[in-house]
XYZ file of C-alpha atoms in Angstrom:
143
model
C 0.000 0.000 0.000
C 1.348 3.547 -1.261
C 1.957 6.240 1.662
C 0.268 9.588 1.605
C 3.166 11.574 0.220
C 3.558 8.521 -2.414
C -0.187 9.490 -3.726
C -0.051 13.328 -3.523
C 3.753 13.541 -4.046
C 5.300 16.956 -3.237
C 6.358 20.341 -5.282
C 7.478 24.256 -4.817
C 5.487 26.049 -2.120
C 3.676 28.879 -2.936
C 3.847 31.491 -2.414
C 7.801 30.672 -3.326
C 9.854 31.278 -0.275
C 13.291 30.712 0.269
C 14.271 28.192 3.218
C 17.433 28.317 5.654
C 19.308 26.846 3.333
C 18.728 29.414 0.156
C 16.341 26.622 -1.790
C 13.214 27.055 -2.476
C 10.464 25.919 0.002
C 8.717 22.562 -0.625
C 5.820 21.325 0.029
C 4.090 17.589 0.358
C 1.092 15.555 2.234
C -2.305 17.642 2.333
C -0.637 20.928 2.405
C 0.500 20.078 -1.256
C -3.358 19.503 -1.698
C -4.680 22.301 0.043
C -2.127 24.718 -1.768
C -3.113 23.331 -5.371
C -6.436 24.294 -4.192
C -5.260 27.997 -2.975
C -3.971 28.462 -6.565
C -7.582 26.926 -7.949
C -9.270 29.067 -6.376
C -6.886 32.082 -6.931
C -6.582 32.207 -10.547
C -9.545 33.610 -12.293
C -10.307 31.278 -15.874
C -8.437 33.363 -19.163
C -5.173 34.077 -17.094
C -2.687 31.521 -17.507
C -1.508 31.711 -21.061
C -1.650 27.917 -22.082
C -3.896 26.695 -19.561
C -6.786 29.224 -20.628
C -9.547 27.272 -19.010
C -7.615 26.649 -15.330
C -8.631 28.176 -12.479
C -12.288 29.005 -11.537
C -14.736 31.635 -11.697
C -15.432 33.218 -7.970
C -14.492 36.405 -9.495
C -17.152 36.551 -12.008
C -19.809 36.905 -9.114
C -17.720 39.367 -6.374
C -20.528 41.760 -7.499
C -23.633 39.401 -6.983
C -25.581 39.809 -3.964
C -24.442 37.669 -0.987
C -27.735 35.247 -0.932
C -28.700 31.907 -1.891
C -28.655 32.303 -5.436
C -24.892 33.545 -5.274
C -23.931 30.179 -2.858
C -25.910 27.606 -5.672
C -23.677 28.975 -8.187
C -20.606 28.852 -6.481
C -20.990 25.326 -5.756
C -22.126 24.308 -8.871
C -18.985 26.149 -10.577
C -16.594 24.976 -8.071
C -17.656 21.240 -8.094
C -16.885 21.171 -11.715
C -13.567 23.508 -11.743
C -12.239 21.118 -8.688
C -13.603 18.001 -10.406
C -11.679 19.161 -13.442
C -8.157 20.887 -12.440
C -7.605 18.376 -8.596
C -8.017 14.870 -9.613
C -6.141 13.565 -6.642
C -9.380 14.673 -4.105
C -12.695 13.773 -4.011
C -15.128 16.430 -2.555
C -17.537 15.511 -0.050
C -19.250 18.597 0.138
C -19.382 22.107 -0.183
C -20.814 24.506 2.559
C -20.746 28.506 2.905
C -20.530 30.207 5.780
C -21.606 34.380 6.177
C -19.307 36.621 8.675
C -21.600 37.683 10.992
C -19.526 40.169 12.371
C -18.540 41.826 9.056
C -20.256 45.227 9.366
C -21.722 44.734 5.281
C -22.002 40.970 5.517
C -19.394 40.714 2.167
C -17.572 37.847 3.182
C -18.356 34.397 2.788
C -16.415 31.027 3.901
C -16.120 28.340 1.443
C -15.536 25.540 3.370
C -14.681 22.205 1.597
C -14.786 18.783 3.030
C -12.528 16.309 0.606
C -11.301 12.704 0.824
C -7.855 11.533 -0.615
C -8.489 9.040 -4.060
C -8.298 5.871 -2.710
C -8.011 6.870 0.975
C -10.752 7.069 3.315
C -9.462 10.044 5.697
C -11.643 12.889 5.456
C -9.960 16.578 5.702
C -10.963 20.350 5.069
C -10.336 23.196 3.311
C -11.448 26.657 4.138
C -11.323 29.326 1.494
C -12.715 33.355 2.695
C -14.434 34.763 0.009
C -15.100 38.181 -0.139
C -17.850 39.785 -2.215
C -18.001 43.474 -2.917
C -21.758 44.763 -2.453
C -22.375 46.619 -5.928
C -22.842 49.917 -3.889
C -19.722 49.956 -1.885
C -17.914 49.739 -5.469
C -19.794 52.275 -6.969
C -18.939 54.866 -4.192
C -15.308 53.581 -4.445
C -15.389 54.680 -7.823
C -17.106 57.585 -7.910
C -16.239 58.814 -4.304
């Protein structure tokens, strides 16, 4: 039977940091995972030049109101851009949480339960969204 840094392997940390030793940082285990999914969720769809379709598209709705309707179609669009681009993971399920004690209610918790292909240990990822209510941009732009 394979070890858990056999099946996920190991890479460059990002954000790249040097360590003691001058190298760059590296990475394995589920912080490998949960970084691939930092950059997933990071990199709006169109950006990376040969890779057009990577990424995901949480920034196409950082205008939409912060309801219902906005959490279905995150989790409909992040199901299939994690399905896609994170093969290694199998999500369990999706769930959004509101900051109650943000003073416009603009930020939003993605939190992601996900089990290792072929391994039945169960971990999280939590990713804070943050929406921009269509009036606060307005007066940022005008005002």
């Amino acid at each position: 039977m394979s070890t858990l840094r056999e099946m996920i392997g190991s890479g460059i940390r990002f954000p790249l940091l040097p360590d003691d030793h001058h190298n760059l940082q590296m990475t394995s285990d589920i912080e490998r995972i949960n970084q691939s999914l930092l950059l997933l969720f990071e990199t709006p769809k169109g950006t990376r030049l040969f890779l057009p379709d990577y990424g995901t598209n949480l920034r196409l709705y950082r205008f939409e109101p912060n309801d219902d309707i906005l959490v279905e179609a995150l989790r409909q669009s992040l199901y299939t851009d994690i399905g896609r681009w994170e093969p290694r993971i199998t999500v369990q399920s999706i769930d959004f949480y509101r900051d109650s004690d943000s003073i416009d209610n603009n930020v939003l918790y993605i939190h992601l339960t996900y089990t290792i292909a072929n391994s039945s240990n169960t971990y999280n990822f939590v990713y804070p969204y943050k929406s921009e209510p269509y009036d606060s941009a307005l007066n940022d732009t005008i005002g």
